[in-house]
Short mmCIF file of C-alpha atoms in Angstrom, two decimals:
data_model
loop_
_atom_site.label_atom_id
_atom_site.label_comp_id
_atom_site.label_asym_id
_atom_site.label_seq_id
_atom_site.Cartn_x
_atom_site.Cartn_y
_atom_site.Cartn_z
CA MET A 6 -35.96 -44.52 -96.68
CA ARG A 7 -34.77 -46.55 -99.72
CA HIS A 8 -37.40 -44.87 -101.87
CA ASP A 9 -36.70 -41.35 -100.58
CA PRO A 10 -33.10 -40.97 -99.31
CA HIS A 11 -33.44 -37.18 -99.00
CA ARG A 12 -36.37 -37.47 -96.59
CA ALA A 13 -34.45 -40.14 -94.64
CA ALA A 14 -31.42 -37.84 -94.42
CA ALA A 15 -33.62 -35.01 -93.13
CA LEU A 16 -35.10 -37.25 -90.42
CA LEU A 17 -31.63 -38.44 -89.41
CA ASP A 18 -30.47 -34.80 -89.14
CA ARG A 19 -33.24 -34.27 -86.61
CA VAL A 20 -32.28 -37.43 -84.70
CA PHE A 21 -28.61 -36.52 -84.44
CA ALA A 22 -29.13 -32.78 -84.00
CA GLY A 23 -26.79 -31.60 -81.22
CA VAL A 24 -25.36 -35.14 -80.75
CA ASP A 25 -21.61 -35.78 -80.85
CA VAL A 26 -21.41 -38.90 -83.05
CA ALA A 27 -17.94 -39.61 -81.67
CA THR A 28 -19.38 -40.42 -78.24
CA THR A 29 -22.74 -42.01 -78.94
CA PRO A 30 -23.73 -45.14 -76.97
CA SER A 31 -23.90 -48.66 -78.36
CA ALA A 32 -27.72 -48.46 -78.60
CA LEU A 33 -27.40 -46.09 -81.62
CA GLY A 34 -25.31 -48.54 -83.62
CA GLU A 35 -28.19 -49.40 -86.01
CA ALA A 36 -29.01 -45.69 -86.43
CA HIS A 37 -25.39 -45.04 -87.46
CA ARG A 38 -25.58 -47.83 -90.03
CA VAL A 39 -28.80 -46.36 -91.57
CA ALA A 40 -27.32 -42.84 -91.50
CA THR A 41 -24.17 -44.03 -93.27
CA GLU A 42 -26.24 -45.51 -96.14
CA ALA A 43 -28.66 -42.55 -96.38
CA TYR A 44 -25.96 -39.87 -96.39
CA ARG A 45 -23.97 -41.87 -99.00
CA GLN A 46 -27.01 -41.99 -101.29
CA VAL A 47 -27.64 -38.24 -101.13
CA GLY A 48 -23.95 -37.48 -101.62
CA ARG A 49 -23.14 -36.27 -98.10
CA LEU A 50 -20.02 -38.37 -97.94
CA ASP A 51 -18.45 -36.57 -94.94
CA ASP A 52 -21.52 -37.23 -92.81
CA ALA A 53 -21.66 -40.81 -94.08
CA LEU A 54 -17.99 -41.26 -93.17
CA ALA A 55 -18.54 -39.82 -89.66
CA HIS A 56 -21.44 -42.19 -88.99
CA LEU A 57 -19.43 -45.09 -90.42
CA ALA A 58 -16.60 -44.29 -87.99
CA ALA A 59 -19.09 -44.18 -85.11
CA LEU A 60 -20.52 -47.51 -86.24
CA LYS A 61 -17.03 -49.01 -86.32
CA ARG A 62 -16.29 -47.63 -82.84
CA ILE A 63 -19.44 -49.22 -81.46
CA ASP A 64 -18.72 -52.54 -83.20
CA ASP A 65 -15.12 -52.53 -81.86
CA LYS A 66 -16.37 -51.81 -78.36
CA ALA A 67 -18.89 -54.64 -78.60
CA ALA A 68 -16.18 -57.00 -79.78
CA GLN A 69 -13.90 -55.94 -76.90
CA LEU A 70 -16.74 -56.42 -74.43
CA ALA A 71 -17.35 -59.89 -75.76
CA THR A 72 -13.65 -60.69 -75.41
CA ASP A 73 -13.51 -59.32 -71.85
CA THR A 74 -16.62 -61.22 -70.91
CA GLY A 75 -15.15 -64.44 -72.22
CA ASN A 76 -11.93 -63.86 -70.32
CA ALA A 77 -13.90 -63.10 -67.16
CA LEU A 78 -15.90 -66.26 -67.54
CA MET A 79 -12.74 -68.29 -67.98
CA ALA A 80 -11.18 -66.63 -64.92
CA ALA A 81 -14.33 -67.29 -62.92
CA ARG A 82 -14.29 -70.92 -63.91
CA PHE A 83 -10.61 -71.17 -62.95
CA ASP A 84 -11.25 -69.41 -59.66
CA SER A 85 -14.18 -71.72 -59.00
CA SER A 86 -11.90 -74.71 -59.50
CA ASN A 87 -9.36 -73.24 -57.07
CA LYS A 88 -12.10 -72.55 -54.53
CA ALA A 89 -13.27 -76.12 -54.79
CA LEU A 90 -9.73 -77.32 -54.10
CA GLN A 91 -9.42 -74.94 -51.15
CA ILE A 92 -12.75 -76.11 -49.76
CA ALA A 93 -11.62 -79.68 -50.00
CA LYS A 94 -8.35 -78.83 -48.26
CA LEU A 95 -10.17 -76.89 -45.53
CA ARG A 96 -12.49 -79.84 -44.95
CA ALA A 97 -9.49 -82.10 -44.55
CA ASP A 98 -7.86 -79.65 -42.15
CA GLU A 99 -11.11 -79.34 -40.21
CA ALA A 100 -11.30 -83.09 -39.83
CA GLN A 101 -7.73 -83.14 -38.55
CA ARG A 102 -8.44 -80.33 -36.09
CA ARG A 103 -11.51 -82.11 -34.81
CA ALA A 104 -9.45 -85.17 -34.14
CA GLU A 105 -6.82 -83.12 -32.32
CA LEU A 106 -9.54 -81.29 -30.39
CA ALA A 107 -11.04 -84.55 -29.29
CA ARG A 108 -7.66 -85.68 -27.99
CA THR A 109 -7.12 -82.32 -26.26
CA ARG A 110 -10.57 -82.46 -24.67
CA SER A 111 -9.83 -85.85 -23.28
CA PHE A 112 -6.56 -84.58 -21.83
CA LEU A 113 -8.16 -81.43 -20.44
CA LEU A 114 -11.03 -83.34 -18.96
CA GLY A 115 -8.61 -85.46 -17.01
CA GLY A 116 -6.62 -82.40 -15.96
CA ALA A 117 -9.77 -80.51 -15.02
CA LEU A 118 -10.93 -83.38 -12.90
CA PHE A 119 -7.61 -83.31 -11.10
CA VAL A 120 -7.77 -79.53 -10.68
CA VAL A 121 -11.32 -79.73 -9.32
CA ILE A 122 -10.28 -82.31 -6.78
CA ALA A 123 -7.17 -80.33 -5.82
CA GLY A 124 -9.13 -77.06 -5.83
CA ALA A 125 -11.76 -78.49 -3.54
CA GLY A 126 -9.03 -79.41 -1.11
CA LEU A 127 -7.38 -75.99 -1.39
CA LEU A 128 -10.74 -74.26 -1.04
CA GLY A 129 -11.47 -76.07 2.15
CA PHE A 130 -8.00 -75.23 3.45
CA GLY A 131 -8.42 -71.60 2.34
CA LEU A 132 -11.78 -71.26 4.05
CA VAL A 133 -10.26 -72.51 7.27
CA GLN A 134 -7.39 -70.02 6.93
CA ILE A 135 -9.75 -67.15 6.06
CA ARG A 136 -11.88 -67.87 9.08
CA ARG A 137 -8.78 -68.04 11.24
CA SER A 138 -7.41 -64.77 9.75
CA ARG A 139 -10.78 -63.07 10.21
CA ASN A 140 -10.78 -64.03 13.85
CA GLN A 141 -7.22 -62.75 14.19
CA VAL A 142 -8.18 -59.44 12.53
CA ARG A 143 -11.14 -59.08 14.86
CA ALA A 144 -8.92 -59.73 17.84
CA ALA A 145 -6.34 -57.26 16.50
CA ASN A 146 -9.05 -54.62 16.01
CA VAL A 147 -10.21 -55.12 19.56
CA ASP A 148 -6.62 -54.72 20.78
CA LEU A 149 -6.18 -51.66 18.54
CA GLU A 150 -9.33 -50.03 19.88
CA ALA A 151 -8.15 -50.70 23.40
CA SER A 152 -4.71 -49.26 22.56
CA ASN A 153 -6.27 -46.17 20.96
CA LEU A 154 -8.47 -45.67 23.98
CA ALA A 155 -5.48 -46.01 26.27
CA LEU A 156 -3.50 -43.61 24.06
CA ALA A 157 -6.32 -41.07 24.10
CA ARG A 158 -6.47 -41.31 27.87
CA ALA A 159 -2.70 -40.92 28.08
CA LEU A 160 -2.77 -37.87 25.80
CA LYS A 161 -5.59 -36.34 27.84
CA ALA A 162 -3.66 -37.04 31.03
CA LYS A 163 -0.60 -35.42 29.45
CA SER A 164 -2.63 -32.39 28.39
CA ASP A 165 -4.17 -32.10 31.85
CA PHE A 166 -0.74 -32.47 33.43
CA LEU A 167 0.70 -29.77 31.18
CA ALA A 168 -2.21 -27.44 31.85
CA THR A 169 -1.67 -27.88 35.59
CA THR A 170 2.13 -27.84 35.70
CA SER A 171 2.35 -24.94 33.27
CA HIS A 172 0.48 -22.80 35.80
CA GLU A 173 1.90 -24.41 38.95
CA PHE A 174 5.52 -24.09 37.77
CA ARG A 175 5.40 -20.67 36.17
CA THR A 176 3.38 -18.85 38.81
CA PRO A 177 5.75 -19.46 41.75
CA LEU A 178 8.79 -18.87 39.54
CA ASN A 179 7.36 -15.57 38.35
CA GLY A 180 6.59 -14.73 41.94
CA ILE A 181 10.14 -15.46 43.07
CA LEU A 182 11.63 -13.48 40.22
CA GLY A 183 9.16 -10.65 40.68
CA MET A 184 9.90 -10.28 44.37
CA THR A 185 13.66 -10.40 43.83
CA GLN A 186 13.29 -7.65 41.24
CA VAL A 187 11.21 -5.59 43.65
CA LEU A 188 13.88 -6.06 46.31
CA LEU A 189 16.64 -5.21 43.85
CA ALA A 190 14.87 -1.92 43.15
CA ASP A 191 14.89 -1.10 46.88
CA THR A 192 17.72 1.39 47.36
CA ASP A 193 17.61 0.96 51.16
CA LEU A 194 19.08 -2.56 51.00
CA PRO A 195 22.83 -2.93 51.58
CA GLU A 196 25.06 -3.68 48.60
CA ARG A 197 25.91 -7.14 49.92
CA ALA A 198 22.23 -8.11 50.07
CA LEU A 199 21.63 -6.75 46.58
CA GLY A 200 24.48 -8.89 45.25
CA ARG A 201 22.99 -12.02 46.78
CA LEU A 202 19.57 -11.13 45.40
CA ALA A 203 21.12 -10.73 41.94
CA ILE A 204 22.59 -14.25 42.21
CA LEU A 205 19.20 -15.58 43.31
CA GLN A 206 17.54 -13.79 40.41
CA ASP A 207 20.01 -15.23 37.86
CA ALA A 208 19.43 -18.75 39.20
CA GLY A 209 15.68 -18.22 39.06
CA LYS A 210 15.88 -16.98 35.47
CA ALA A 211 17.90 -20.05 34.48
CA MET A 212 15.31 -22.32 36.08
CA GLN A 213 12.47 -20.34 34.50
CA THR A 214 14.03 -20.70 31.05
CA LEU A 215 14.50 -24.44 31.50
CA VAL A 216 10.95 -24.98 32.79
CA GLU A 217 9.41 -22.88 30.01
CA ASP A 218 11.44 -24.72 27.36
CA VAL A 219 10.41 -28.16 28.58
CA LEU A 220 6.76 -27.15 28.94
CA ASP A 221 6.77 -25.48 25.54
CA ILE A 222 8.24 -28.61 23.94
CA ALA A 223 5.46 -30.69 25.48
CA MET A 224 2.81 -28.17 24.44
CA LEU A 225 4.12 -28.07 20.88
CA ASP A 226 4.11 -31.87 20.71
CA THR A 227 0.43 -31.93 21.67
CA GLY A 228 -0.49 -28.96 19.47
CA LYS A 229 -1.79 -26.99 22.47
CA VAL A 230 0.18 -23.80 21.84
CA ARG A 231 -2.02 -20.80 21.14
CA LEU A 232 -0.67 -17.57 19.73
CA ALA A 233 -1.68 -14.03 20.56
CA ASN A 234 -2.23 -11.51 17.79
CA ALA A 235 -1.96 -7.92 18.92
CA PRO A 236 -0.12 -4.78 17.80
CA PHE A 237 3.33 -4.25 19.33
CA ASP A 238 6.45 -2.24 18.57
CA LEU A 239 8.93 -4.69 17.04
CA ARG A 240 11.76 -2.15 17.04
CA ALA A 241 11.28 -1.47 20.74
CA LEU A 242 11.05 -5.20 21.50
CA LEU A 243 14.28 -5.97 19.64
CA GLY A 244 15.97 -3.00 21.26
CA THR A 245 15.10 -4.39 24.69
CA LEU A 246 16.38 -7.85 23.71
CA ALA A 247 19.58 -6.34 22.32
CA ASP A 248 20.13 -4.39 25.53
CA HIS A 249 19.75 -7.55 27.60
CA TRP A 250 22.09 -9.66 25.46
CA GLN A 251 24.57 -6.79 25.23
CA VAL A 252 25.04 -7.23 28.97
CA GLU A 253 25.40 -11.01 28.58
CA ALA A 254 27.97 -10.51 25.82
CA ASP A 255 29.90 -8.02 27.92
CA THR A 256 30.26 -10.59 30.71
CA LYS A 257 32.06 -12.87 28.20
CA GLN A 258 34.01 -9.96 26.70
CA LEU A 259 32.26 -10.41 23.36
CA ALA A 260 31.52 -7.59 20.93
CA PHE A 261 27.80 -7.15 20.35
CA GLY A 262 26.47 -5.46 17.23
CA ARG A 263 22.95 -4.44 16.29
CA ASP A 264 21.40 -3.12 13.08
CA LEU A 265 17.79 -2.10 13.65
CA ALA A 266 17.69 0.81 11.18
CA SER A 267 15.54 -1.14 8.70
CA CYS A 268 13.35 -2.74 11.36
CA PRO A 269 9.58 -2.18 10.94
CA GLY A 270 7.81 -0.36 13.74
CA VAL A 271 4.41 -1.50 14.98
CA ILE A 272 3.31 -4.90 13.66
CA GLU A 273 0.72 -7.50 14.63
CA GLY A 274 1.70 -10.82 16.16
CA ASP A 275 2.64 -12.59 19.37
CA ALA A 276 5.32 -10.36 20.89
CA HIS A 277 6.11 -12.85 23.65
CA ARG A 278 6.65 -15.78 21.27
CA ILE A 279 8.68 -13.70 18.81
CA ALA A 280 10.88 -12.52 21.68
CA GLN A 281 11.18 -16.13 22.84
CA VAL A 282 12.44 -17.29 19.43
CA ILE A 283 14.97 -14.45 19.12
CA GLY A 284 16.03 -14.96 22.74
CA HIS A 285 16.86 -18.61 22.04
CA LEU A 286 18.88 -17.66 18.95
CA LEU A 287 20.82 -14.96 20.82
CA SER A 288 21.36 -17.28 23.78
CA ASN A 289 22.73 -19.92 21.43
CA ALA A 290 25.04 -17.38 19.77
CA VAL A 291 26.45 -16.00 23.04
CA LYS A 292 26.80 -19.47 24.56
CA PHE A 293 28.77 -20.99 21.65
CA THR A 294 31.03 -18.01 20.93
CA PRO A 295 34.13 -18.21 23.15
CA ALA A 296 35.54 -15.01 21.64
CA GLY A 297 34.60 -12.63 18.87
CA THR A 298 31.30 -11.03 17.90
CA VAL A 299 27.56 -11.62 18.18
CA SER A 300 25.19 -9.47 16.12
CA LEU A 301 21.46 -8.87 15.63
CA ALA A 302 20.17 -7.44 12.33
CA VAL A 303 16.63 -6.92 11.03
CA ARG A 304 15.26 -6.04 7.62
CA ALA A 305 11.91 -6.08 5.85
CA ASP A 306 11.85 -8.26 2.72
CA GLY A 307 8.58 -7.70 0.87
CA ASP A 308 5.84 -9.25 2.97
CA LYS A 309 8.38 -10.92 5.28
CA ILE A 310 10.60 -9.84 8.15
CA GLU A 311 14.07 -11.36 8.39
CA ILE A 312 15.81 -11.28 11.76
CA ALA A 313 19.41 -12.51 11.51
CA VAL A 314 21.48 -13.58 14.51
CA ALA A 315 25.15 -14.08 13.61
CA ASP A 316 28.21 -15.07 15.60
CA THR A 317 31.87 -15.92 15.10
CA GLY A 318 31.69 -18.96 17.35
CA ILE A 319 32.66 -22.60 16.96
CA GLY A 320 30.32 -23.25 14.03
CA ILE A 321 28.29 -26.33 13.14
CA PRO A 322 29.30 -29.10 10.67
CA ALA A 323 27.06 -29.46 7.62
CA ASP A 324 25.92 -32.95 8.63
CA GLN A 325 24.64 -31.53 11.93
CA HIS A 326 22.55 -28.68 10.50
CA ALA A 327 19.27 -30.59 10.61
CA LEU A 328 20.09 -32.37 13.86
CA VAL A 329 20.65 -29.22 15.93
CA PHE A 330 16.91 -28.57 15.75
CA GLU A 331 16.12 -31.98 17.28
CA LYS A 332 15.21 -32.25 20.94
CA PHE A 333 18.08 -32.75 23.41
CA HIS A 334 20.69 -32.78 20.63
CA GLN A 335 24.20 -31.37 21.06
CA VAL A 336 26.81 -31.21 18.29
CA ASP A 337 29.12 -33.54 20.24
CA ALA A 338 29.16 -35.28 23.57
CA GLY A 339 31.48 -32.68 25.10
CA THR A 340 29.38 -29.70 24.07
CA SER A 341 26.90 -30.09 26.90
CA ARG A 342 29.71 -30.33 29.45
CA ARG A 343 31.57 -27.31 28.01
CA PHE A 344 28.64 -24.97 27.37
CA GLY A 345 25.75 -26.33 29.45
CA GLY A 346 22.12 -26.62 28.46
CA VAL A 347 19.91 -29.57 27.57
CA GLY A 348 19.52 -28.85 23.87
CA VAL A 349 15.88 -27.83 23.50
CA GLY A 350 16.18 -24.10 22.77
CA LEU A 351 16.55 -24.41 19.01
CA THR A 352 13.76 -27.00 18.91
CA VAL A 353 11.41 -24.59 20.65
CA ALA A 354 12.54 -21.75 18.37
CA ARG A 355 11.96 -23.73 15.18
CA ASN A 356 8.55 -25.06 16.26
CA LEU A 357 7.35 -21.65 17.42
CA ALA A 358 8.54 -20.10 14.15
CA ALA A 359 6.56 -22.71 12.21
CA ALA A 360 3.48 -22.08 14.39
CA MET A 361 3.71 -18.38 13.42
CA ASP A 362 3.94 -19.28 9.69
CA GLY A 363 7.64 -18.50 9.77
CA SER A 364 10.89 -20.41 9.34
CA ILE A 365 14.47 -20.56 10.59
CA ALA A 366 17.37 -21.12 8.18
CA LEU A 367 20.89 -22.04 9.26
CA GLU A 368 24.22 -21.11 7.68
CA SER A 369 27.30 -22.43 9.46
CA ALA A 370 30.62 -24.22 9.16
CA PRO A 371 33.19 -25.26 11.79
CA GLY A 372 35.49 -22.36 12.67
CA ARG A 373 33.49 -19.87 10.55
CA GLY A 374 30.66 -19.01 12.91
CA THR A 375 26.90 -19.34 12.49
CA ILE A 376 24.00 -17.32 11.10
CA PHE A 377 20.38 -18.08 11.98
CA ARG A 378 17.80 -16.31 9.78
CA PHE A 379 14.36 -16.09 11.36
CA ARG A 380 11.71 -15.15 8.78
CA LEU A 381 8.07 -14.48 9.58
CA PRO A 382 5.14 -12.71 7.89
CA LEU A 383 5.09 -8.92 8.08
CA ARG A 384 1.69 -7.74 9.31
CA GLU A 385 1.95 -4.02 9.88
CA ALA A 386 -0.48 -2.37 12.29
CA ALA A 387 -1.42 1.14 13.32
CA ALA A 388 0.62 2.58 16.15
CA PRO A 389 -1.24 2.50 19.48
CA SER A 390 -2.52 5.73 20.91
CA ARG A 391 0.08 7.53 23.02
CA GLY A 392 -2.36 9.51 25.15
CA PRO A 393 -3.01 8.58 28.81
CA ALA A 394 -5.99 6.27 29.27
CA ASN A 395 -9.21 7.87 30.59
CA GLY A 396 -7.48 11.24 30.40
CA VAL A 397 -5.76 10.37 33.72
CA ARG A 398 -2.03 9.92 34.07
CA LEU A 399 -1.03 6.60 35.60
CA ALA A 400 0.73 8.44 38.40
CA ASP A 401 -2.65 9.91 39.38
CA ALA A 402 -4.73 6.82 38.62
CA SER A 403 -6.37 4.24 40.86
CA LEU A 404 -5.85 0.62 39.74
CA LEU A 405 -7.92 -2.43 40.63
CA LEU A 406 -6.28 -5.84 40.10
CA VAL A 407 -8.29 -9.08 39.96
CA GLU A 408 -5.82 -11.91 40.67
CA PRO A 409 -6.78 -15.17 42.44
CA ASN A 410 -3.17 -16.23 43.09
CA ARG A 411 -1.86 -14.51 46.22
CA LEU A 412 1.80 -14.70 45.21
CA ALA A 413 1.17 -13.28 41.73
CA GLN A 414 -1.14 -10.69 43.26
CA SER A 415 1.58 -9.54 45.64
CA VAL A 416 4.21 -9.33 42.90
CA THR A 417 1.98 -7.30 40.58
CA VAL A 418 0.83 -4.94 43.32
CA HIS A 419 4.42 -4.29 44.46
CA GLY A 420 5.48 -3.70 40.86
CA LEU A 421 2.68 -1.21 40.12
CA LYS A 422 2.65 0.70 43.41
CA PRO A 423 5.58 2.98 42.52
CA LEU A 424 3.85 3.88 39.23
CA ALA A 425 0.26 4.64 40.30
CA ALA A 426 -1.54 6.71 42.90
CA MET A 427 -3.30 3.63 44.32
CA VAL A 428 -3.24 -0.11 43.62
CA GLU A 429 -5.90 -2.40 45.10
CA ALA A 430 -6.26 -6.15 44.60
CA VAL A 431 -9.15 -8.59 44.93
CA ALA A 432 -9.20 -12.35 44.43
CA ASP A 433 -12.48 -12.92 42.56
CA LEU A 434 -15.02 -11.36 40.22
CA ALA A 435 -17.66 -10.79 42.90
CA ALA A 436 -15.27 -8.67 44.93
CA ALA A 437 -14.32 -6.78 41.78
CA HIS A 438 -17.99 -5.96 41.05
CA ALA A 439 -18.42 -4.73 44.62
CA ARG A 440 -15.33 -2.51 44.44
CA LEU A 441 -16.32 -1.05 41.06
CA ALA A 442 -19.75 -0.19 42.44
CA ARG A 443 -18.12 2.14 45.00
CA GLY A 444 -16.43 4.09 42.18
CA GLY A 445 -13.05 5.79 42.07
CA VAL A 446 -11.33 3.16 39.84
CA HIS A 447 -9.61 4.32 36.67
CA HIS A 448 -8.10 1.05 35.40
CA LEU A 449 -9.33 -2.51 35.92
CA ILE A 450 -6.71 -5.24 35.40
CA VAL A 451 -8.18 -8.76 35.24
CA GLN A 452 -6.42 -12.10 35.12
CA ALA A 453 -8.55 -14.22 32.76
CA GLU A 454 -8.01 -17.24 35.04
CA SER A 455 -10.15 -15.52 37.67
CA ALA A 456 -13.23 -16.32 35.54
CA THR A 457 -12.54 -20.04 35.03
CA ARG A 458 -14.88 -21.06 37.86
CA ALA A 459 -17.83 -19.22 36.28
CA PRO A 460 -20.28 -21.31 34.18
CA ASP A 461 -19.44 -19.13 31.17
CA PRO A 462 -15.99 -17.50 31.66
CA GLN A 463 -16.32 -15.31 28.57
CA GLU A 464 -19.71 -13.97 29.66
CA ALA A 465 -18.39 -13.38 33.19
CA LEU A 466 -15.50 -11.31 31.82
CA ARG A 467 -17.86 -9.41 29.51
CA ALA A 468 -20.13 -8.54 32.44
CA LEU A 469 -17.16 -7.34 34.50
CA ALA A 470 -15.86 -5.17 31.63
CA ALA A 471 -19.35 -3.69 31.23
CA ALA A 472 -19.48 -2.90 34.96
CA ALA A 473 -16.08 -1.23 34.72
CA ALA A 474 -17.25 0.87 31.78
CA ARG A 475 -20.30 2.02 33.76
CA ALA A 476 -17.95 2.99 36.59
CA GLY A 477 -15.76 5.00 34.19
CA ALA A 478 -12.85 2.52 34.19
CA THR A 479 -11.05 0.88 31.29
CA THR A 480 -10.46 -2.88 31.35
CA THR A 481 -7.27 -4.77 30.59
CA ILE A 482 -7.40 -8.59 30.46
CA LEU A 483 -4.22 -10.60 31.00
CA PHE A 484 -4.52 -14.09 29.51
CA ALA A 485 -2.44 -17.17 28.76
CA PRO A 486 -2.76 -18.01 25.04
CA ALA A 487 -2.56 -21.71 25.90
CA ASP A 488 -5.76 -21.42 27.96
CA PHE A 489 -7.79 -18.66 26.29
CA ALA A 490 -8.43 -17.78 22.66
CA GLU A 491 -7.82 -14.10 21.97
CA VAL A 492 -10.66 -14.01 19.43
CA ALA A 493 -13.12 -15.10 22.11
CA LEU A 494 -11.80 -12.54 24.60
CA GLN A 495 -12.22 -9.73 22.08
CA ALA A 496 -15.97 -10.16 22.45
CA THR A 497 -15.79 -9.20 26.13
CA GLY A 498 -15.48 -5.50 25.29
CA ALA A 499 -12.17 -5.06 27.14
CA ALA A 500 -10.08 -2.06 26.07
CA ARG A 501 -6.96 -4.17 25.67
CA LEU A 502 -5.82 -7.81 25.78
CA LEU A 503 -2.28 -8.67 26.87
CA ALA A 504 -0.84 -12.16 26.44
CA LYS A 505 1.06 -13.49 29.45
CA PRO A 506 3.70 -13.33 30.69
CA VAL A 507 3.55 -9.54 30.82
CA ALA A 508 6.37 -7.48 32.29
CA ILE A 509 5.27 -4.74 34.66
CA PRO A 510 6.76 -2.00 32.43
CA ALA A 511 4.81 -3.39 29.46
CA LEU A 512 1.63 -3.43 31.54
CA ALA A 513 2.26 0.13 32.71
CA ALA A 514 2.95 1.26 29.15
CA ALA A 515 -0.33 -0.28 28.01
CA LEU A 516 -2.26 1.49 30.76
CA ALA A 517 -0.59 4.88 30.22
CA PRO A 518 2.09 5.03 27.51
CA ASP A 519 3.48 8.34 28.80
CA VAL A 520 4.84 6.65 31.94
CA ALA A 521 8.53 5.75 31.61
CA ALA A 522 9.36 2.12 32.32
CA PRO A 523 11.82 1.41 35.15
CA GLU A 524 15.24 0.07 34.31
CA ARG A 525 14.61 -3.42 35.68
CA ALA A 526 11.68 -5.46 34.31
CA VAL A 527 9.25 -7.07 36.71
CA ARG A 528 6.95 -9.79 35.33
CA ALA A 529 3.27 -9.89 36.15
CA ALA A 530 2.51 -13.54 36.91
#
């Protein structure tokens, strides 16, 4: 290169072709030095100056790196000295901690020994107590099982008692009331005798209401209440109730209003229980209204029916609103003496409403009267056929009644005789089969209780309904919802199911709807 600078410059041009000399790495420092000398010799001073600047940049960077390295080494040495001091201090602290730990261990060892000794004593005491408690729990469980068994027996005895008394009380009462109603319908009796019969009937109705309320309370407490679900005319039912309580209001010189214009017609439900709830509300309104007005109003509200019973009576304080629905509760001690009653009507009404997926709301204040709003689901149904059953009018029909109770049998026969061409009665299913085999029966009326002695009551009723159908007769089954499930009875093939108690006019209307009901109602037991 010293002998031929031009050739050296040409080689350097190739080396640095496309290279930015302002950013070359330190490794090209010697190349920059050679290029500076070669370009100076051939007179390319600008290129020589550029490579000289690059050489200076690389030398400056190397000097700075050396300086930084020296500083870093000094810092590292200083840091190493500090670390050595820290290590020495940590070792001293560690020695001190070990000494303190040794003292603490000695203290804890003594404490632990004490705790172990005390714990052993407590453990022994605890084991004794646990064993004693376990024995007490076992004894308590034995007592509890015995109590539960006794309670179950008591509940069964109560249920059996209710099942018996419900029939034994209601049947004779219905018989007494039925016979008095039959006698009251006898126009040949003198007026004086009819008046005494009316008094007897009123007393019997009061006793019947009391007995039914007490039995219903007991049934509701045990969850034994069953509900019927059949189509019935709600407007007609409420009209009948309004007519009855209109008479009761008239005897107290009370105004009685009714608004049934918005009342639905035929719906599905338990007509007897709905009438029972409304009857209790109307009874309460008439009883606690010395003067003024009692009213009954009905309206459909979406998928609900609201039946409102309002009065202008004495009213109920706000703090008594919840209590009036409790059993045997009266607003004050003098209420029972002034108005009578034992205070279970509203309890029965509320519990029956709840059983039917309904509710009763109360609005009242002293001196401002009371409004009870009975709400229940609206289940509309098709109107029943209005044509006479079997194509035979009831007045021309022959009826066969199956009723094991002689008193109830007599009441029902006397109630139906004025409405039909012939009414016969038998006491059991075998006699019913024999009578159907002879023919000439248009309607078979069966008390479901007549099948209870059969091994399979439902099958026995089904067989009887089938025999009636072969004989050309329709079958009506009367049943107590507390004793028979309507769903099960539907499988018997009977033409109709009527939940008891059933008034004679209602029974007649079911058999042949074109027959007008008599003015006075007679119950079929």
